[in-house]
CSV table of N, CA and C in Angstrom, one decimal:
chain,number,residue,atom,x,y,z
A,165,MET,N,-92.7,124.0,59.5
A,165,MET,CA,-94.1,122.9,59.8
A,165,MET,C,-93.7,122.5,60.3
A,166,GLN,N,-92.4,121.5,60.2
A,166,GLN,CA,-92.2,120.0,61.1
A,166,GLN,C,-91.5,120.7,62.3
A,167,LYS,N,-91.6,121.1,63.0
A,167,LYS,CA,-91.5,122.0,64.4
A,167,LYS,C,-92.8,122.2,65.0
A,168,ASN,N,-93.8,122.2,63.8
A,168,ASN,CA,-94.9,122.7,64.6
A,168,ASN,C,-96.0,120.7,64.8
A,169,THR,N,-95.6,120.5,63.8
A,169,THR,CA,-96.1,118.4,64.2
A,169,THR,C,-95.2,117.6,65.3
A,170,LYS,N,-94.0,118.4,65.3
A,170,LYS,CA,-93.6,118.2,66.9
A,170,LYS,C,-93.7,118.3,67.9
A,171,PHE,N,-94.0,119.8,68.1
A,171,PHE,CA,-95.3,119.9,69.2
A,171,PHE,C,-96.6,119.2,69.7
A,172,PHE,N,-96.5,119.6,68.4
A,172,PHE,CA,-98.0,119.1,68.9
A,172,PHE,C,-98.0,117.4,68.8
A,173,ALA,N,-97.5,116.9,68.8
A,173,ALA,CA,-96.8,115.2,68.9
A,173,ALA,C,-96.6,114.6,70.6
A,174,SER,N,-95.5,116.1,70.5
A,174,SER,CA,-95.4,115.8,72.4
A,174,SER,C,-96.8,116.0,73.0
A,175,ILE,N,-97.3,117.0,73.2
A,175,ILE,CA,-98.6,117.6,73.5
A,175,ILE,C,-99.6,116.4,73.4
A,176,LEU,N,-99.8,115.9,72.4
A,176,LEU,CA,-101.3,115.0,72.3
A,176,LEU,C,-99.7,113.8,73.6
A,177,ALA,N,-98.6,113.2,73.4
A,177,ALA,CA,-97.8,112.2,74.0
A,177,ALA,C,-98.5,112.5,75.5
A,178,VAL,N,-98.2,113.9,76.1
A,178,VAL,CA,-98.3,114.1,77.7
A,178,VAL,C,-99.3,114.1,78.1
A,179,ILE,N,-101.3,114.9,77.1
A,179,ILE,CA,-102.4,114.5,76.8
A,179,ILE,C,-102.6,113.2,77.2
A,180,VAL,N,-102.3,112.1,76.2
A,180,VAL,CA,-102.2,110.4,76.5
A,180,VAL,C,-101.6,109.9,78.2
A,181,LEU,N,-100.5,110.7,78.0
A,181,LEU,CA,-99.9,109.8,79.3
A,181,LEU,C,-100.3,110.2,80.7
A,182,ILE,N,-101.0,111.1,80.6
A,182,ILE,CA,-102.0,111.4,82.1
A,182,ILE,C,-103.2,111.1,81.3
A,183,GLY,N,-103.8,110.5,81.0
A,183,GLY,CA,-105.2,110.2,81.3
A,183,GLY,C,-104.7,108.9,81.5
A,184,VAL,N,-103.7,107.7,81.4
A,184,VAL,CA,-103.5,106.9,81.7
A,184,VAL,C,-103.2,106.5,83.2
A,185,ILE,N,-102.4,107.9,83.7
A,185,ILE,CA,-102.6,108.1,84.7
A,185,ILE,C,-103.4,108.1,85.9
A,186,ILE,N,-104.7,108.7,85.3
A,186,ILE,CA,-105.5,109.0,85.8
A,186,ILE,C,-106.4,108.0,86.0
A,187,THR,N,-106.2,107.0,84.7
A,187,THR,CA,-107.9,105.6,84.8
A,187,THR,C,-106.7,104.7,85.4
A,188,SER,N,-105.5,104.5,85.9
A,188,SER,CA,-105.0,104.2,87.3
A,188,SER,C,-105.7,104.1,88.2
A,189,VAL,N,-104.9,105.9,88.2
A,189,VAL,CA,-105.2,105.9,89.7
A,189,VAL,C,-107.3,105.8,90.5
A,190,TRP,N,-107.5,105.1,89.4
A,190,TRP,CA,-109.7,105.5,89.5
A,190,TRP,C,-110.2,104.1,89.2
A,191,LEU,N,-109.1,103.7,88.6
A,191,LEU,CA,-108.8,101.9,88.7
A,191,LEU,C,-108.6,101.6,90.3
A,192,LEU,N,-107.2,101.3,90.6
A,192,LEU,CA,-106.7,101.8,92.4
A,192,LEU,C,-107.9,102.5,93.6
A,193,SER,N,-108.3,103.0,93.0
A,193,SER,CA,-109.5,103.5,94.8
A,193,SER,C,-110.9,103.4,94.5
A,194,SER,N,-110.8,102.4,93.1
A,194,SER,CA,-112.6,102.2,92.9
A,194,SER,C,-113.2,101.2,93.3
A,195,GLY,N,-111.2,100.4,93.4
A,195,GLY,CA,-111.7,99.5,94.3
A,195,GLY,C,-112.0,97.5,92.7
A,196,VAL,N,-111.9,98.5,92.2
A,196,VAL,CA,-111.2,97.1,91.2
A,196,VAL,C,-110.4,96.6,90.6
A,197,LEU,N,-109.4,97.1,91.2
A,197,LEU,CA,-107.9,96.6,91.6
A,197,LEU,C,-107.9,96.4,92.8
A,198,ALA,N,-107.3,95.2,93.1
A,198,ALA,CA,-106.6,94.8,94.4
A,198,ALA,C,-105.5,95.5,95.1
A,199,LYS,N,-105.9,96.9,96.3
A,199,LYS,CA,-104.8,97.4,96.6
A,199,LYS,C,-104.5,96.7,97.7
A,200,ALA,N,-104.1,95.0,98.3
A,200,ALA,CA,-103.6,94.5,98.8
A,200,ALA,C,-103.6,93.1,98.4
A,201,ASP,N,-102.6,92.0,98.9
A,201,ASP,CA,-102.5,90.6,99.4
A,201,ASP,C,-104.0,90.1,99.9
A,202,GLY,N,-104.3,89.1,99.1
A,202,GLY,CA,-105.5,88.5,100.4
A,202,GLY,C,-106.0,87.1,99.8
A,203,SER,N,-107.0,87.4,99.8
A,203,SER,CA,-108.0,85.7,99.1
A,203,SER,C,-109.3,86.1,99.1
A,204,ILE,N,-110.6,84.8,97.7
A,204,ILE,CA,-111.7,84.9,97.9
A,204,ILE,C,-112.5,83.9,97.2
A,205,THR,N,-112.6,82.9,97.9
A,205,THR,CA,-113.7,81.7,97.7
A,205,THR,C,-114.3,81.9,96.6
A,206,LEU,N,-113.7,81.0,95.7
A,206,LEU,CA,-114.6,81.2,94.1
A,206,LEU,C,-115.7,79.4,94.0
A,207,ILE,N,-117.1,79.4,93.9
A,207,ILE,CA,-117.8,78.3,93.1
A,207,ILE,C,-118.8,78.2,92.5
A,208,VAL,N,-118.6,77.2,91.8
A,208,VAL,CA,-118.6,77.1,90.5
A,208,VAL,C,-120.3,75.8,90.8
A,209,VAL,N,-122.0,75.8,90.1
A,209,VAL,CA,-123.1,75.3,90.2
A,209,VAL,C,-122.8,75.3,88.7
A,210,ASP,N,-123.0,73.8,88.0
A,210,ASP,CA,-123.7,73.5,87.5
A,210,ASP,C,-125.5,73.3,87.0
A,211,GLN,N,-125.9,73.5,86.0
A,211,GLN,CA,-127.6,73.2,86.1
A,211,GLN,C,-128.2,72.5,86.6
A,212,GLN,N,-127.2,71.2,87.2
A,212,GLN,CA,-127.9,70.2,88.1
A,212,GLN,C,-127.6,70.4,89.7
A,213,GLU,N,-127.3,72.0,89.6
A,213,GLU,CA,-127.3,72.4,90.8
A,213,GLU,C,-125.6,71.3,91.6
A,214,GLU,N,-125.2,71.1,91.3
A,214,GLU,CA,-124.3,69.9,91.4
A,214,GLU,C,-123.0,71.3,91.6
A,215,VAL,N,-122.2,71.8,93.2
A,215,VAL,CA,-121.1,72.3,93.1
A,215,VAL,C,-120.4,71.4,91.5
A,216,ILE,N,-118.9,72.1,91.3
A,216,ILE,CA,-117.7,71.7,90.1
A,216,ILE,C,-117.3,71.7,90.9
A,217,PHE,N,-117.3,73.2,91.6
A,217,PHE,CA,-115.7,74.2,91.6
A,217,PHE,C,-116.2,74.4,92.9
A,218,GLN,N,-114.6,74.6,94.1
A,218,GLN,CA,-115.0,75.4,94.5
A,218,GLN,C,-113.8,75.8,95.5
A,219,LYS,N,-112.8,76.9,96.0
A,219,LYS,CA,-112.0,76.9,96.1
A,219,LYS,C,-111.4,78.1,96.2
A,220,GLU,N,-110.6,78.7,98.0
A,220,GLU,CA,-110.0,79.6,98.1
A,220,GLU,C,-109.1,80.3,97.4
A,221,VAL,N,-109.1,80.8,96.6
A,221,VAL,CA,-108.1,81.6,95.5
A,221,VAL,C,-106.6,82.8,96.2
A,222,LYS,N,-105.8,82.7,95.5
A,222,LYS,CA,-104.9,84.2,95.9
A,222,LYS,C,-105.8,85.1,95.1
A,223,TYR,N,-104.9,87.1,95.8
A,223,TYR,CA,-105.3,87.6,94.9
A,223,TYR,C,-103.7,88.5,94.9
A,224,TYR,N,-103.4,89.0,94.5
A,224,TYR,CA,-102.3,90.0,94.3
A,224,TYR,C,-102.7,91.2,94.8
A,225,GLU,N,-101.6,92.6,95.1
A,225,GLU,CA,-101.7,94.0,94.8
A,225,GLU,C,-101.7,94.5,93.2
A,226,GLY,N,-103.2,94.7,92.9
A,226,GLY,CA,-102.7,95.0,91.8
A,226,GLY,C,-103.6,93.9,90.6
A,227,ASP,N,-104.5,92.9,90.9
A,227,ASP,CA,-105.6,92.0,91.0
A,227,ASP,C,-106.1,93.1,90.0
A,228,SER,N,-107.4,92.4,88.8
A,228,SER,CA,-109.0,92.5,89.2
A,228,SER,C,-109.2,91.5,89.4
A,229,PHE,N,-110.9,91.2,89.0
A,229,PHE,CA,-111.1,90.6,89.3
A,229,PHE,C,-111.4,89.2,88.6
A,230,ARG,N,-111.0,89.3,87.0
A,230,ARG,CA,-110.8,89.0,85.4
A,230,ARG,C,-109.7,88.4,85.8
A,231,ASP,N,-108.7,89.3,86.2
A,231,ASP,CA,-107.3,88.5,86.6
A,231,ASP,C,-107.9,87.6,87.6
A,232,ILE,N,-108.2,87.3,88.1
A,232,ILE,CA,-108.3,86.5,89.8
A,232,ILE,C,-109.1,85.1,88.6
A,233,LEU,N,-110.1,85.5,88.0
A,233,LEU,CA,-110.9,83.9,87.1
A,233,LEU,C,-110.6,84.0,86.3
A,234,GLU,N,-109.6,84.0,85.1
A,234,GLU,CA,-108.8,84.3,84.4
A,234,GLU,C,-107.5,82.9,84.8
A,235,ARG,N,-106.8,83.0,86.4
A,235,ARG,CA,-105.6,82.5,86.6
A,235,ARG,C,-106.2,81.2,87.7
A,236,ASN,N,-107.7,81.0,87.9
A,236,ASN,CA,-108.4,79.8,88.5
A,236,ASN,C,-108.8,79.3,88.1
A,237,LEU,N,-110.0,79.7,86.9
A,237,LEU,CA,-111.2,79.3,86.0
A,237,LEU,C,-110.7,79.1,84.7
A,238,ASN,N,-111.7,77.6,84.0
A,238,ASN,CA,-110.8,77.5,82.4
A,238,ASN,C,-112.4,78.5,82.0
A,239,LEU,N,-111.8,79.9,81.0
A,239,LEU,CA,-113.4,80.8,81.0
A,239,LEU,C,-113.5,80.3,79.2
A,240,THR,N,-114.8,80.4,78.9
A,240,THR,CA,-114.3,81.3,77.7
A,240,THR,C,-116.1,82.5,77.7
A,241,LEU,N,-115.3,83.9,77.5
A,241,LEU,CA,-115.3,85.2,77.2
A,241,LEU,C,-116.3,85.8,76.1
A,242,GLN,N,-116.6,86.5,75.9
A,242,GLN,CA,-116.8,86.9,74.8
A,242,GLN,C,-117.4,88.6,74.7
A,243,GLU,N,-116.6,89.2,73.8
A,243,GLU,CA,-116.6,90.6,74.4
A,243,GLU,C,-117.9,91.3,73.9
A,244,SER,N,-118.5,92.2,74.1
A,244,SER,CA,-119.5,92.5,73.4
A,244,SER,C,-119.9,94.3,73.9
A,245,GLU,N,-120.6,95.1,73.1
A,245,GLU,CA,-120.9,96.5,73.7
A,245,GLU,C,-120.9,97.0,75.0
A,246,PHE,N,-121.1,95.5,75.8
A,246,PHE,CA,-121.8,95.6,77.5
A,246,PHE,C,-120.9,95.3,77.9
A,247,GLY,N,-119.3,95.2,77.7
A,247,GLY,CA,-118.4,94.3,78.8
A,247,GLY,C,-117.9,93.1,78.1
A,248,THR,N,-117.1,92.3,79.4
A,248,THR,CA,-116.9,90.6,78.8
A,248,THR,C,-118.6,90.4,79.5
A,249,MET,N,-118.5,89.0,78.5
A,249,MET,CA,-119.4,88.4,79.3
A,249,MET,C,-118.7,87.3,79.3
A,250,ILE,N,-119.7,86.5,80.5
A,250,ILE,CA,-118.5,84.4,80.8
A,250,ILE,C,-120.2,84.1,80.1
A,251,THR,N,-119.1,82.8,79.1
A,251,THR,CA,-120.6,82.4,78.2
A,251,THR,C,-120.7,80.7,78.6
A,252,GLY,N,-119.0,80.6,79.3
A,252,GLY,CA,-118.3,79.6,79.4
A,252,GLY,C,-117.5,79.5,81.0
A,253,ILE,N,-117.0,78.2,81.4
A,253,ILE,CA,-116.9,78.2,83.1
A,253,ILE,C,-116.2,76.8,82.8
A,254,GLN,N,-115.7,76.2,83.0
A,254,GLN,CA,-115.1,74.8,83.4
A,254,GLN,C,-115.6,73.8,81.8
A,255,ASN,N,-115.5,74.2,80.9
A,255,ASN,CA,-115.8,73.4,79.5
A,255,ASN,C,-117.7,73.5,80.0
A,256,ILE,N,-118.3,74.2,80.3
A,256,ILE,CA,-119.0,74.2,80.5
A,256,ILE,C,-119.1,75.6,79.9
A,257,MET,N,-120.5,75.7,78.7
A,257,MET,CA,-121.3,76.7,78.0
A,257,MET,C,-122.4,77.0,78.5
A,258,GLN,N,-122.9,78.0,78.4
A,258,GLN,CA,-124.2,78.7,78.6
A,258,GLN,C,-124.8,78.1,77.1
A,259,GLY,N,-126.8,78.3,77.7
A,259,GLY,CA,-126.6,77.7,75.7
A,259,GLY,C,-128.8,77.4,75.9
A,260,ASP,N,-129.4,77.3,74.9
A,260,ASP,CA,-131.0,76.9,75.3
A,260,ASP,C,-131.5,77.5,77.2
A,261,GLY,N,-131.4,79.1,76.9
A,261,GLY,CA,-132.4,79.2,78.0
A,261,GLY,C,-131.5,79.7,79.0
A,262,TYR,N,-129.9,78.9,79.4
A,262,TYR,CA,-128.9,78.9,80.7
A,262,TYR,C,-128.1,80.2,80.1
A,263,TRP,N,-127.8,80.9,81.6
A,263,TRP,CA,-127.0,81.3,81.2
A,263,TRP,C,-126.0,81.2,82.6
A,264,TRP,N,-124.6,82.2,82.6
A,264,TRP,CA,-123.6,81.7,83.3
A,264,TRP,C,-123.9,83.5,84.5
A,265,VAL,N,-124.9,83.2,85.6
A,265,VAL,CA,-124.6,84.5,86.5
A,265,VAL,C,-124.0,84.1,87.9
A,266,TYR,N,-123.7,84.7,89.1
A,266,TYR,CA,-122.7,85.3,89.5
A,266,TYR,C,-123.6,85.9,90.9
A,267,VAL,N,-123.3,85.6,91.8
A,267,VAL,CA,-124.0,86.8,93.5
A,267,VAL,C,-122.0,86.8,94.2
A,268,ARG,N,-122.2,87.7,94.9
A,268,ARG,CA,-120.9,88.0,95.7
A,268,ARG,C,-121.5,87.8,97.4
A,269,ASN,N,-121.3,87.2,98.2
A,269,ASN,CA,-121.6,87.7,99.1
A,269,ASN,C,-123.5,87.2,99.3
A,270,GLY,N,-123.4,86.3,98.3
A,270,GLY,CA,-125.2,85.7,98.8
A,270,GLY,C,-126.2,87.1,97.6
A,271,GLU,N,-125.1,88.1,96.9
A,271,GLU,CA,-126.2,88.7,95.9
A,271,GLU,C,-125.3,88.9,95.4
A,272,TYR,N,-126.9,89.6,94.4
A,272,TYR,CA,-126.3,89.5,93.5
A,272,TYR,C,-125.4,90.5,92.6
A,273,THR,N,-124.9,90.8,91.7
A,273,THR,CA,-125.1,91.4,91.2
A,273,THR,C,-125.0,92.8,90.4
A,274,VAL,N,-123.6,94.1,90.0
A,274,VAL,CA,-125.0,95.2,89.4
A,274,VAL,C,-123.8,95.2,88.0
A,275,THR,N,-122.7,94.5,88.0
A,275,THR,CA,-121.9,95.1,86.7
A,275,THR,C,-121.1,93.6,86.6
A,276,GLY,N,-120.5,93.8,85.4
A,276,GLY,CA,-119.9,93.3,84.7
A,276,GLY,C,-118.5,92.6,85.2
A,277,MET,N,-118.0,91.5,85.2
A,277,MET,CA,-116.9,91.0,85.6
A,277,MET,C,-115.4,92.2,85.2
A,278,ASP,N,-115.3,92.9,84.8
A,278,ASP,CA,-114.3,93.9,84.4
A,278,ASP,C,-113.9,95.3,85.2
A,279,LEU,N,-115.4,95.1,85.6
A,279,LEU,CA,-116.1,96.6,87.0
A,279,LEU,C,-116.2,95.7,88.4
A,280,GLN,N,-116.5,95.0,88.9
A,280,GLN,CA,-116.8,93.9,90.1
A,280,GLN,C,-114.8,93.8,91.1
A,281,GLU,N,-115.8,94.7,92.5
A,281,GLU,CA,-115.2,95.4,93.2
A,281,GLU,C,-115.1,93.7,93.7
A,282,PHE,N,-114.3,93.5,94.6
A,282,PHE,CA,-113.9,92.8,95.5
A,282,PHE,C,-112.9,92.8,97.1
A,283,ALA,N,-114.0,92.2,97.7
A,283,ALA,CA,-112.9,92.3,99.0
A,283,ALA,C,-111.7,91.0,99.5
A,284,ASP,N,-110.6,90.7,100.5
A,284,ASP,CA,-110.8,89.9,101.4
A,284,ASP,C,-112.2,89.1,101.6
A,285,GLU,N,-111.8,87.7,101.2
A,285,GLU,CA,-112.7,86.3,102.3
A,285,GLU,C,-114.2,86.8,102.1
A,286,ASP,N,-114.2,87.4,100.9
A,286,ASP,CA,-115.5,86.8,99.8
A,286,ASP,C,-115.7,86.0,99.1
A,287,ILE,N,-116.7,85.8,99.3
A,287,ILE,CA,-117.6,84.9,98.2
A,287,ILE,C,-118.0,84.6,97.1
A,288,PHE,N,-117.8,84.3,96.1
A,288,PHE,CA,-118.6,84.6,94.9
A,288,PHE,C,-118.6,83.5,93.5
A,289,THR,N,-120.3,83.4,93.9
A,289,THR,CA,-120.7,82.2,93.8
A,289,THR,C,-121.4,82.3,92.1
A,290,PHE,N,-120.7,81.4,90.6
A,290,PHE,CA,-121.6,81.2,89.4
A,290,PHE,C,-122.1,79.9,89.6
A,291,THR,N,-124.0,80.0,88.9
A,291,THR,CA,-124.6,79.0,89.0
A,291,THR,C,-125.3,79.4,87.0
A,292,LEU,N,-125.1,78.1,86.8
A,292,LEU,CA,-125.9,78.1,85.3
A,292,LEU,C,-126.8,78.0,85.6
A,293,THR,N,-128.2,79.0,85.3
A,293,THR,CA,-129.5,79.4,85.5
A,293,THR,C,-130.4,79.5,84.4
A,294,TYR,N,-131.4,78.9,84.5
A,294,TYR,CA,-132.4,78.5,82.9
A,294,TYR,C,-133.1,79.9,83.2
A,295,PHE,N,-133.4,81.3,81.8
A,295,PHE,CA,-133.7,82.0,81.9
A,295,PHE,C,-134.5,82.3,80.8
A,296,GLY,N,-135.4,80.6,80.7
A,296,GLY,CA,-136.0,80.4,79.6
A,296,GLY,C,-136.6,81.6,79.0
């Protein structure tokens, strides 16, 4: 009986390892993780439409968009069933109808920060926007 338990534990460990490898390859090939070093520009605009942060920031091979943001901005995050939501940037919190939204190269994105693709020289603008 103990031999069977060890066998099944070994099989389970192999399956988990394969899953980790497949997930890593998918993340690297999907554009979610940087394939090489580069830089993007981060711009943060408050509810008075004033730029409160603007900087070209470096990223490194293997970084995610979230890695870049957490390294360069003071973020407040909230985990939800839909992924990670940005609720505050540079100590400015959303609320009372205002929400943090961002665009990539002037176009609204369709993914959250955890799955956001990026490329060298992209410009991401975060704006505290009123949606009443």
